[in-house]
mmCIF file of C-alpha atoms in Angstrom:
data_model
loop_
_atom_site.group_PDB
_atom_site.id
_atom_site.type_symbol
_atom_site.label_atom_id
_atom_site.label_comp_id
_atom_site.label_asym_id
_atom_site.label_seq_id
_atom_site.Cartn_x
_atom_site.Cartn_y
_atom_site.Cartn_z
ATOM 1 C CA UNK A 1200 43.212 27.034 116.571
ATOM 2 C CA UNK A 1201 46.572 28.691 117.332
ATOM 3 C CA UNK A 1202 49.682 27.930 115.315
ATOM 4 C CA UNK A 1203 51.779 25.407 117.260
ATOM 5 C CA UNK A 1204 54.881 27.439 116.377
ATOM 6 C CA UNK A 1205 53.402 30.710 117.707
ATOM 7 C CA UNK A 1206 55.486 32.634 120.223
ATOM 8 C CA UNK A 1207 52.908 32.993 122.976
ATOM 9 C CA UNK A 1208 55.135 35.079 125.235
ATOM 10 C CA UNK A 1209 55.844 37.581 122.448
ATOM 11 C CA UNK A 1210 52.144 37.744 121.498
ATOM 12 C CA UNK A 1211 51.157 38.398 125.110
ATOM 13 C CA UNK A 1212 53.931 40.981 125.531
ATOM 14 C CA UNK A 1213 52.416 43.034 122.703
ATOM 15 C CA UNK A 1214 48.808 42.826 123.936
ATOM 16 C CA UNK A 1215 48.917 45.899 126.224
ATOM 17 C CA UNK A 1216 49.531 48.056 123.128
ATOM 18 C CA UNK A 1217 46.772 46.408 121.101
ATOM 19 C CA UNK A 1218 44.065 46.137 123.765
ATOM 20 C CA UNK A 1219 45.263 48.955 126.013
ATOM 21 C CA UNK A 1220 46.265 50.175 128.542
ATOM 22 C CA UNK A 1221 49.705 51.094 127.138
ATOM 23 C CA UNK A 1222 50.736 53.186 124.141
ATOM 24 C CA UNK A 1223 53.913 52.951 122.107
ATOM 25 C CA UNK A 1224 56.155 55.976 122.768
ATOM 26 C CA UNK A 1225 55.698 58.816 120.290
ATOM 27 C CA UNK A 1226 59.357 59.787 120.738
ATOM 28 C CA UNK A 1227 62.505 58.194 122.092
ATOM 29 C CA UNK A 1228 61.910 54.655 120.882
ATOM 30 C CA UNK A 1229 62.056 51.474 122.909
ATOM 31 C CA UNK A 1230 64.662 48.941 123.983
ATOM 32 C CA UNK A 1231 63.786 45.230 123.740
ATOM 33 C CA UNK A 1232 65.978 42.977 125.899
ATOM 34 C CA UNK A 1233 66.155 39.287 124.896
ATOM 35 C CA UNK A 1234 64.200 40.292 121.812
ATOM 36 C CA UNK A 1235 62.619 37.717 119.530
ATOM 37 C CA UNK A 1236 61.135 38.274 116.107
ATOM 38 C CA UNK A 1237 57.605 37.269 115.212
ATOM 39 C CA UNK A 1238 54.377 38.505 113.693
ATOM 40 C CA UNK A 1239 53.136 40.213 116.906
ATOM 41 C CA UNK A 1240 56.136 42.537 116.723
ATOM 42 C CA UNK A 1241 55.064 43.738 113.260
ATOM 43 C CA UNK A 1242 51.281 44.009 113.610
ATOM 44 C CA UNK A 1243 51.629 47.707 114.393
ATOM 45 C CA UNK A 1244 54.410 50.242 113.704
ATOM 46 C CA UNK A 1245 57.152 50.145 116.344
ATOM 47 C CA UNK A 1246 59.136 53.341 115.645
ATOM 48 C CA UNK A 1247 62.532 53.597 117.273
ATOM 49 C CA UNK A 1248 62.691 49.939 118.375
ATOM 50 C CA UNK A 1249 66.203 48.768 119.323
ATOM 51 C CA UNK A 1250 66.712 45.064 120.023
ATOM 52 C CA UNK A 1251 69.273 43.169 122.061
ATOM 53 C CA UNK A 1252 69.744 39.418 121.599
ATOM 54 C CA UNK A 1253 72.819 37.309 122.349
ATOM 55 C CA UNK A 1254 71.588 34.022 120.825
ATOM 56 C CA UNK A 1255 72.751 33.934 117.228
ATOM 57 C CA UNK A 1256 69.742 32.248 115.540
ATOM 58 C CA UNK A 1257 67.335 34.729 117.157
ATOM 59 C CA UNK A 1258 69.617 37.664 116.352
ATOM 60 C CA UNK A 1259 69.722 36.589 112.709
ATOM 61 C CA UNK A 1260 65.912 36.442 112.558
ATOM 62 C CA UNK A 1261 65.713 39.983 113.914
ATOM 63 C CA UNK A 1262 68.280 41.166 111.375
ATOM 64 C CA UNK A 1263 66.405 39.520 108.509
ATOM 65 C CA UNK A 1264 63.294 41.452 109.558
ATOM 66 C CA UNK A 1265 65.225 44.715 109.278
ATOM 67 C CA UNK A 1266 65.164 45.463 112.984
ATOM 68 C CA UNK A 1267 67.951 47.414 114.677
ATOM 69 C CA UNK A 1268 70.234 45.380 116.940
ATOM 70 C CA UNK A 1269 72.709 46.621 119.493
ATOM 71 C CA UNK A 1270 75.438 44.608 121.159
ATOM 72 C CA UNK A 1271 74.173 42.422 123.979
ATOM 73 C CA UNK A 1272 75.094 43.581 127.501
ATOM 74 C CA UNK A 1273 75.487 47.130 126.230
ATOM 75 C CA UNK A 1274 76.982 49.866 128.375
ATOM 76 C CA UNK A 1275 73.565 51.092 129.552
ATOM 77 C CA UNK A 1276 74.271 54.775 128.890
ATOM 78 C CA UNK A 1277 71.181 55.402 126.759
ATOM 79 C CA UNK A 1278 67.739 55.684 128.355
ATOM 80 C CA UNK A 1279 64.416 54.777 126.741
ATOM 81 C CA UNK A 1280 60.789 55.678 127.493
ATOM 82 C CA UNK A 1281 59.900 51.999 127.118
ATOM 83 C CA UNK A 1282 61.933 48.871 127.900
ATOM 84 C CA UNK A 1283 60.523 45.500 126.850
ATOM 85 C CA UNK A 1284 61.946 42.282 128.223
ATOM 86 C CA UNK A 1285 61.372 38.548 127.902
ATOM 87 C CA UNK A 1286 63.100 37.319 131.083
ATOM 88 C CA UNK A 1287 64.895 33.955 130.960
ATOM 89 C CA UNK A 1288 64.138 31.018 133.261
ATOM 90 C CA UNK A 1289 67.357 31.211 135.298
ATOM 91 C CA UNK A 1290 66.410 33.297 138.356
ATOM 92 C CA UNK A 1291 69.644 35.231 138.906
ATOM 93 C CA UNK A 1292 69.918 36.091 135.222
ATOM 94 C CA UNK A 1293 66.239 37.081 135.137
ATOM 95 C CA UNK A 1294 66.602 39.389 138.121
ATOM 96 C CA UNK A 1295 69.714 40.985 136.643
ATOM 97 C CA UNK A 1296 67.893 41.540 133.356
ATOM 98 C CA UNK A 1297 64.887 43.128 135.066
ATOM 99 C CA UNK A 1298 67.284 45.382 136.975
ATOM 100 C CA UNK A 1299 68.946 46.372 133.691
ATOM 101 C CA UNK A 1300 65.516 47.139 132.246
ATOM 102 C CA UNK A 1301 64.618 49.446 135.144
ATOM 103 C CA UNK A 1302 68.036 51.132 134.956
ATOM 104 C CA UNK A 1303 67.568 51.724 131.206
ATOM 105 C CA UNK A 1304 64.270 53.609 131.663
ATOM 106 C CA UNK A 1305 64.207 57.312 130.921
ATOM 107 C CA UNK A 1306 62.409 59.515 133.487
ATOM 108 C CA UNK A 1307 58.720 58.692 133.197
ATOM 109 C CA UNK A 1308 59.466 55.487 131.281
ATOM 110 C CA UNK A 1309 57.995 52.045 131.791
ATOM 111 C CA UNK A 1310 59.224 48.462 131.852
ATOM 112 C CA UNK A 1311 57.002 45.806 130.265
ATOM 113 C CA UNK A 1312 57.833 42.109 130.635
ATOM 114 C CA UNK A 1313 56.206 38.779 129.857
ATOM 115 C CA UNK A 1314 56.846 35.261 131.165
ATOM 116 C CA UNK A 1315 54.999 31.969 130.506
ATOM 117 C CA UNK A 1316 53.031 30.798 133.519
ATOM 118 C CA UNK A 1317 54.991 27.534 133.745
ATOM 119 C CA UNK A 1318 58.330 29.380 133.700
ATOM 120 C CA UNK A 1319 57.802 31.492 136.799
ATOM 121 C CA UNK A 1320 55.498 34.318 135.697
ATOM 122 C CA UNK A 1321 54.265 35.118 139.222
ATOM 123 C CA UNK A 1322 57.788 35.163 140.636
ATOM 124 C CA UNK A 1323 59.071 37.423 137.858
ATOM 125 C CA UNK A 1324 56.122 39.802 138.347
ATOM 126 C CA UNK A 1325 56.884 39.991 142.056
ATOM 127 C CA UNK A 1326 60.568 40.637 141.278
ATOM 128 C CA UNK A 1327 59.645 43.598 139.080
ATOM 129 C CA UNK A 1328 57.321 44.928 141.785
ATOM 130 C CA UNK A 1329 60.149 44.774 144.343
ATOM 131 C CA UNK A 1330 62.396 46.751 142.002
ATOM 132 C CA UNK A 1331 59.954 49.277 140.610
ATOM 133 C CA UNK A 1332 56.818 49.448 142.761
ATOM 134 C CA UNK A 1333 53.253 48.717 141.727
ATOM 135 C CA UNK A 1334 52.689 46.851 138.464
ATOM 136 C CA UNK A 1335 49.755 46.214 136.163
ATOM 137 C CA UNK A 1336 49.247 42.890 134.431
ATOM 138 C CA UNK A 1337 47.183 40.803 132.043
ATOM 139 C CA UNK A 1338 47.161 37.099 131.158
ATOM 140 C CA UNK A 1339 46.706 35.379 127.803
ATOM 141 C CA UNK A 1340 47.985 32.266 126.013
ATOM 142 C CA UNK A 1341 49.142 30.816 129.383
ATOM 143 C CA UNK A 1342 51.533 33.771 129.752
ATOM 144 C CA UNK A 1343 51.524 36.857 131.931
ATOM 145 C CA UNK A 1344 52.493 40.377 130.805
ATOM 146 C CA UNK A 1345 53.241 42.895 133.560
ATOM 147 C CA UNK A 1346 54.381 46.504 133.526
ATOM 148 C CA UNK A 1347 55.427 49.325 135.792
ATOM 149 C CA UNK A 1348 53.898 52.715 136.374
ATOM 150 C CA UNK A 1349 55.931 55.614 134.902
ATOM 151 C CA UNK A 1350 59.303 55.419 136.647
ATOM 152 C CA UNK A 1351 61.552 58.074 138.117
ATOM 153 C CA UNK A 1352 64.187 55.683 139.383
ATOM 154 C CA UNK A 1353 63.856 52.320 141.126
ATOM 155 C CA UNK A 1354 61.631 51.780 144.146
ATOM 156 C CA UNK A 1355 64.617 50.191 145.911
ATOM 157 C CA UNK A 1356 67.973 51.522 144.686
ATOM 158 C CA UNK A 1357 69.985 49.163 146.889
ATOM 159 C CA UNK A 1358 68.126 46.148 145.532
ATOM 160 C CA UNK A 1359 68.703 47.395 141.982
ATOM 161 C CA UNK A 1360 72.458 47.510 142.559
ATOM 162 C CA UNK A 1361 72.381 44.083 144.202
ATOM 163 C CA UNK A 1362 70.461 42.488 141.337
ATOM 164 C CA UNK A 1363 72.574 44.123 138.643
ATOM 165 C CA UNK A 1364 75.527 42.275 140.177
ATOM 166 C CA UNK A 1365 73.805 38.862 140.145
ATOM 167 C CA UNK A 1366 74.876 38.252 136.551
ATOM 168 C CA UNK A 1367 78.521 39.147 137.098
ATOM 169 C CA UNK A 1368 81.302 36.933 135.734
ATOM 170 C CA UNK A 1369 82.867 34.808 138.462
ATOM 171 C CA UNK A 1370 85.166 31.831 138.960
ATOM 172 C CA UNK A 1371 83.552 28.391 139.230
ATOM 173 C CA UNK A 1372 84.710 24.760 139.254
ATOM 174 C CA UNK A 1373 87.223 25.442 142.046
ATOM 175 C CA UNK A 1374 88.578 28.447 140.193
ATOM 176 C CA UNK A 1375 89.219 26.576 136.961
ATOM 177 C CA UNK A 1376 86.684 28.428 134.811
ATOM 178 C CA UNK A 1377 85.035 31.816 134.443
ATOM 179 C CA UNK A 1378 81.265 31.699 134.125
ATOM 180 C CA UNK A 1379 78.037 33.584 134.857
ATOM 181 C CA UNK A 1380 74.355 32.725 135.428
ATOM 182 C CA UNK A 1381 72.293 31.850 132.392
ATOM 183 C CA UNK A 1382 74.858 30.000 130.302
ATOM 184 C CA UNK A 1383 74.625 26.215 130.108
ATOM 185 C CA UNK A 1384 75.623 24.490 133.382
ATOM 186 C CA UNK A 1385 76.949 27.851 134.501
ATOM 187 C CA UNK A 1386 78.249 26.917 137.963
ATOM 188 C CA UNK A 1387 79.864 23.530 137.285
ATOM 189 C CA UNK A 1388 81.274 21.170 134.685
ATOM 190 C CA UNK A 1389 78.146 19.318 133.588
ATOM 191 C CA UNK A 1390 78.079 15.529 134.022
ATOM 192 C CA UNK A 1391 77.965 14.795 130.279
ATOM 193 C CA UNK A 1392 81.027 16.913 129.486
ATOM 194 C CA UNK A 1393 82.865 15.455 132.482
ATOM 195 C CA UNK A 1394 82.234 11.950 131.158
ATOM 196 C CA UNK A 1395 83.540 12.862 127.714
ATOM 197 C CA UNK A 1396 86.641 14.503 129.195
ATOM 198 C CA UNK A 1397 87.277 11.364 131.247
ATOM 199 C CA UNK A 1398 87.379 9.243 128.083
ATOM 200 C CA UNK A 1399 89.143 11.599 125.672
ATOM 201 C CA UNK A 1400 92.347 9.991 124.378
ATOM 202 C CA UNK A 1401 95.585 11.919 124.566
ATOM 203 C CA UNK A 1402 96.587 11.301 120.942
ATOM 204 C CA UNK A 1403 94.090 13.603 119.162
ATOM 205 C CA UNK A 1404 95.997 15.673 116.635
ATOM 206 C CA UNK A 1405 95.917 18.407 114.025
ATOM 207 C CA UNK A 1406 93.220 21.014 113.438
ATOM 208 C CA UNK A 1407 90.416 20.692 115.998
ATOM 209 C CA UNK A 1408 86.980 22.202 116.524
ATOM 210 C CA UNK A 1409 84.475 22.303 119.367
ATOM 211 C CA UNK A 1410 80.890 22.582 118.101
ATOM 212 C CA UNK A 1411 78.528 24.244 120.560
ATOM 213 C CA UNK A 1412 81.518 25.123 122.701
ATOM 214 C CA UNK A 1413 79.721 26.897 125.552
ATOM 215 C CA UNK A 1414 82.221 28.472 127.934
ATOM 216 C CA UNK A 1415 85.047 26.306 126.580
ATOM 217 C CA UNK A 1416 84.974 23.330 128.957
ATOM 218 C CA UNK A 1417 85.716 20.686 126.309
ATOM 219 C CA UNK A 1418 88.084 22.925 124.366
ATOM 220 C CA UNK A 1419 90.168 23.576 127.464
ATOM 221 C CA UNK A 1420 90.328 19.853 128.243
ATOM 222 C CA UNK A 1421 91.386 18.991 124.683
ATOM 223 C CA UNK A 1422 94.298 21.430 124.844
ATOM 224 C CA UNK A 1423 95.373 20.141 128.244
ATOM 225 C CA UNK A 1424 95.046 16.472 127.283
ATOM 226 C CA UNK A 1425 96.259 16.407 123.671
ATOM 227 C CA UNK A 1426 99.685 17.916 122.859
ATOM 228 C CA UNK A 1427 99.225 17.016 119.182
ATOM 229 C CA UNK A 1428 96.455 19.572 118.664
ATOM 230 C CA UNK A 1429 97.821 22.374 116.470
ATOM 231 C CA UNK A 1430 94.857 24.784 116.365
ATOM 232 C CA UNK A 1431 91.347 24.967 117.734
ATOM 233 C CA UNK A 1432 88.139 26.634 116.510
ATOM 234 C CA UNK A 1433 85.188 27.206 118.832
ATOM 235 C CA UNK A 1434 81.662 27.597 117.432
ATOM 236 C CA UNK A 1435 78.984 28.815 119.833
ATOM 237 C CA UNK A 1436 75.568 30.417 119.248
ATOM 238 C CA UNK A 1437 75.322 32.178 122.637
ATOM 239 C CA UNK A 1438 77.498 35.302 122.674
ATOM 240 C CA UNK A 1439 77.552 35.447 126.476
ATOM 241 C CA UNK A 1440 79.049 31.952 126.615
ATOM 242 C CA UNK A 1441 81.527 32.657 123.824
ATOM 243 C CA UNK A 1442 82.866 35.706 125.651
ATOM 244 C CA UNK A 1443 83.545 33.477 128.643
ATOM 245 C CA UNK A 1444 85.253 30.900 126.436
ATOM 246 C CA UNK A 1445 87.637 33.633 125.230
ATOM 247 C CA UNK A 1446 88.530 34.335 128.838
ATOM 248 C CA UNK A 1447 88.861 30.654 129.754
ATOM 249 C CA UNK A 1448 91.226 29.995 126.844
ATOM 250 C CA UNK A 1449 93.141 33.261 127.015
ATOM 251 C CA UNK A 1450 96.424 31.436 127.698
ATOM 252 C CA UNK A 1451 95.956 28.706 125.076
ATOM 253 C CA UNK A 1452 99.208 27.302 123.707
ATOM 254 C CA UNK A 1453 97.879 27.124 120.102
ATOM 255 C CA UNK A 1454 95.955 29.528 117.843
ATOM 256 C CA UNK A 1455 92.283 29.575 118.863
ATOM 257 C CA UNK A 1456 89.384 30.985 116.833
ATOM 258 C CA UNK A 1457 86.081 32.057 118.374
ATOM 259 C CA UNK A 1458 82.963 32.111 116.199
ATOM 260 C CA UNK A 1459 79.534 33.472 117.211
ATOM 261 C CA UNK A 1460 77.756 31.033 114.969
ATOM 262 C CA UNK A 1461 74.751 28.727 114.594
ATOM 263 C CA UNK A 1462 76.343 25.317 114.021
ATOM 264 C CA UNK A 1463 73.227 23.985 112.297
ATOM 265 C CA UNK A 1464 74.025 26.334 109.399
ATOM 266 C CA UNK A 1465 77.317 24.453 108.811
ATOM 267 C CA UNK A 1466 80.943 25.267 109.622
ATOM 268 C CA UNK A 1467 84.228 25.475 107.753
ATOM 269 C CA UNK A 1468 85.864 22.165 106.808
ATOM 270 C CA UNK A 1469 89.254 20.540 107.011
ATOM 271 C CA UNK A 1470 89.316 19.414 110.647
ATOM 272 C CA UNK A 1471 91.150 16.373 111.946
ATOM 273 C CA UNK A 1472 89.317 16.290 115.281
ATOM 274 C CA UNK A 1473 85.918 17.514 116.456
ATOM 275 C CA UNK A 1474 84.553 17.346 119.988
ATOM 276 C CA UNK A 1475 81.039 18.253 121.023
ATOM 277 C CA UNK A 1476 78.287 17.993 123.588
ATOM 278 C CA UNK A 1477 75.444 19.030 121.264
ATOM 279 C CA UNK A 1478 72.353 20.772 122.617
ATOM 280 C CA UNK A 1479 69.097 18.876 122.509
ATOM 281 C CA UNK A 1480 66.776 21.730 123.462
ATOM 282 C CA UNK A 1481 65.919 24.869 121.539
ATOM 283 C CA UNK A 1482 64.809 28.025 123.338
ATOM 284 C CA UNK A 1483 61.810 26.158 124.761
ATOM 285 C CA UNK A 1484 61.549 23.229 127.163
ATOM 286 C CA UNK A 1485 60.821 20.440 124.687
ATOM 287 C CA UNK A 1486 63.481 18.036 123.455
ATOM 288 C CA UNK A 1487 64.888 18.766 119.998
ATOM 289 C CA UNK A 1488 66.902 15.710 118.884
ATOM 290 C CA UNK A 1489 66.912 17.181 115.369
ATOM 291 C CA UNK A 1490 69.463 19.725 116.603
ATOM 292 C CA UNK A 1491 71.841 16.976 117.736
ATOM 293 C CA UNK A 1492 71.356 15.084 114.469
ATOM 294 C CA UNK A 1493 72.223 18.205 112.519
ATOM 295 C CA UNK A 1494 75.349 18.710 114.660
ATOM 296 C CA UNK A 1495 76.440 15.169 113.709
ATOM 297 C CA UNK A 1496 75.893 15.873 110.010
ATOM 298 C CA UNK A 1497 77.820 19.145 110.227
ATOM 299 C CA UNK A 1498 80.684 17.411 112.032
ATOM 300 C CA UNK A 1499 80.865 14.758 109.298
ATOM 301 C CA UNK A 1500 80.918 17.448 106.605
ATOM 302 C CA UNK A 1501 83.647 19.407 108.383
ATOM 303 C CA UNK A 1502 86.020 16.498 109.094
ATOM 304 C CA UNK A 1503 88.715 15.336 106.744
ATOM 305 C CA UNK A 1504 88.562 11.688 105.642
ATOM 306 C CA UNK A 1505 89.863 9.664 108.571
ATOM 307 C CA UNK A 1506 89.023 12.477 110.996
ATOM 308 C CA UNK A 1507 87.598 11.716 114.434
ATOM 309 C CA UNK A 1508 84.459 12.959 116.151
ATOM 310 C CA UNK A 1509 84.233 12.561 119.924
ATOM 311 C CA UNK A 1510 80.812 13.413 121.316
ATOM 312 C CA UNK A 1511 78.660 12.873 124.379
ATOM 313 C CA UNK A 1512 74.879 12.737 124.415
ATOM 314 C CA UNK A 1513 71.941 11.573 126.478
ATOM 315 C CA UNK A 1514 71.777 7.829 126.047
ATOM 316 C CA UNK A 1515 68.109 7.789 125.003
ATOM 317 C CA UNK A 1516 68.495 10.247 122.121
ATOM 318 C CA UNK A 1517 68.099 8.635 118.673
ATOM 319 C CA UNK A 1518 71.410 9.519 117.022
ATOM 320 C CA UNK A 1519 72.575 6.087 115.827
ATOM 321 C CA UNK A 1520 70.960 6.266 112.386
ATOM 322 C CA UNK A 1521 72.521 9.656 111.674
ATOM 323 C CA UNK A 1522 75.921 8.473 112.921
ATOM 324 C CA UNK A 1523 75.734 5.347 110.747
ATOM 325 C CA UNK A 1524 74.766 7.397 107.692
ATOM 326 C CA UNK A 1525 77.485 10.010 108.244
ATOM 327 C CA UNK A 1526 80.520 8.029 109.423
ATOM 328 C CA UNK A 1527 82.385 4.895 108.472
ATOM 329 C CA UNK A 1528 83.161 3.627 111.967
ATOM 330 C CA UNK A 1529 81.369 4.184 115.278
ATOM 331 C CA UNK A 1530 82.380 3.085 118.780
ATOM 332 C CA UNK A 1531 80.587 3.644 122.082
ATOM 333 C CA UNK A 1532 83.318 4.087 124.696
ATOM 334 C CA UNK A 1533 81.207 4.654 127.815
ATOM 335 C CA UNK A 1534 77.641 4.667 129.081
ATOM 336 C CA UNK A 1535 77.007 6.084 132.533
ATOM 337 C CA UNK A 1536 74.476 8.202 134.403
ATOM 338 C CA UNK A 1537 72.225 8.364 131.349
ATOM 339 C CA UNK A 1538 74.950 9.537 128.941
ATOM 340 C CA UNK A 1539 76.978 7.885 126.194
ATOM 341 C CA UNK A 1540 80.407 8.755 124.805
ATOM 342 C CA UNK A 1541 80.753 8.045 121.090
ATOM 343 C CA UNK A 1542 83.765 8.089 118.804
ATOM 344 C CA UNK A 1543 83.004 8.267 115.076
ATOM 345 C CA UNK A 1544 85.607 8.098 112.289
ATOM 346 C CA UNK A 1545 84.918 9.564 108.873
ATOM 347 C CA UNK A 1546 85.394 7.050 106.082
ATOM 348 C CA UNK A 1547 88.392 7.847 103.899
ATOM 349 C CA UNK A 1548 86.327 7.647 100.745
ATOM 350 C CA UNK A 1549 83.816 10.292 101.877
ATOM 351 C CA UNK A 1550 83.605 14.003 101.403
ATOM 352 C CA UNK A 1551 86.194 16.701 101.628
#
């Protein structure tokens, strides 16, 4: 029986080296885009492996394993005889990443990718074929690994250039925000955040934080709505989103801090106001209400006594017990379209 926590895509990605027909490069190393750590990556020596990962929890796991990381969305100057990639679900981002992988291949190099069957494996394989020509493949663990022949440039150079541009930063929300494919609700203000913004009061004051800030949608609204806010700290685990938040808040009227950080590990304290639309999925498809519960606990720890949390969440998620245990006063201000807006006040006799 397989471990329920096993990373099937990573295990399948490594199979061509363990069962043939591929060999790890003797020289020149390999680049791993959207890298994840796990036992399959360590079953055999992987000399010269360089990893790229923009999601902070995964990057930290790679670092703890002693693997070499480079900055995500690197300049692409270096070429490798092997480029590994775990493409994301979002199609434009996936195509851009496959194009980056082909562009990063040294002459005679290969691209090897893997996608779960229920996340578009056949489509991703066809995308790589369009870019690079004929591909080989194998299937295992309900995933599909597929790889190119030795490459000497793309099969379609024009398509490569077109797909590299798919992930470009652009203006969305009628020009009010900068965004790009792959980040949460990348081409719009999501309905949950819009509902929270609609109900935010204008009298929030003092030191504020946005936990899981994304591209800065809530943070921007807080600064526009609440003149009493004196400073604002954004905490976001996805580096690609945080870079966009910097751009979206470039003209902020107060000091703003940007932290590439996993909120579940805790944040600094002393805040008067916290806003958040906490994630309720991990890197997979399944719901993870434990993440939202941990966000609530972290918010309670980081607020001063009497401080206010304003959050939005899916109405069905079981957060009430955690809110009751962490805060002195809770009010539901709105319920609409499957979401709820909650204000929670930290009891004055609790904590820091």
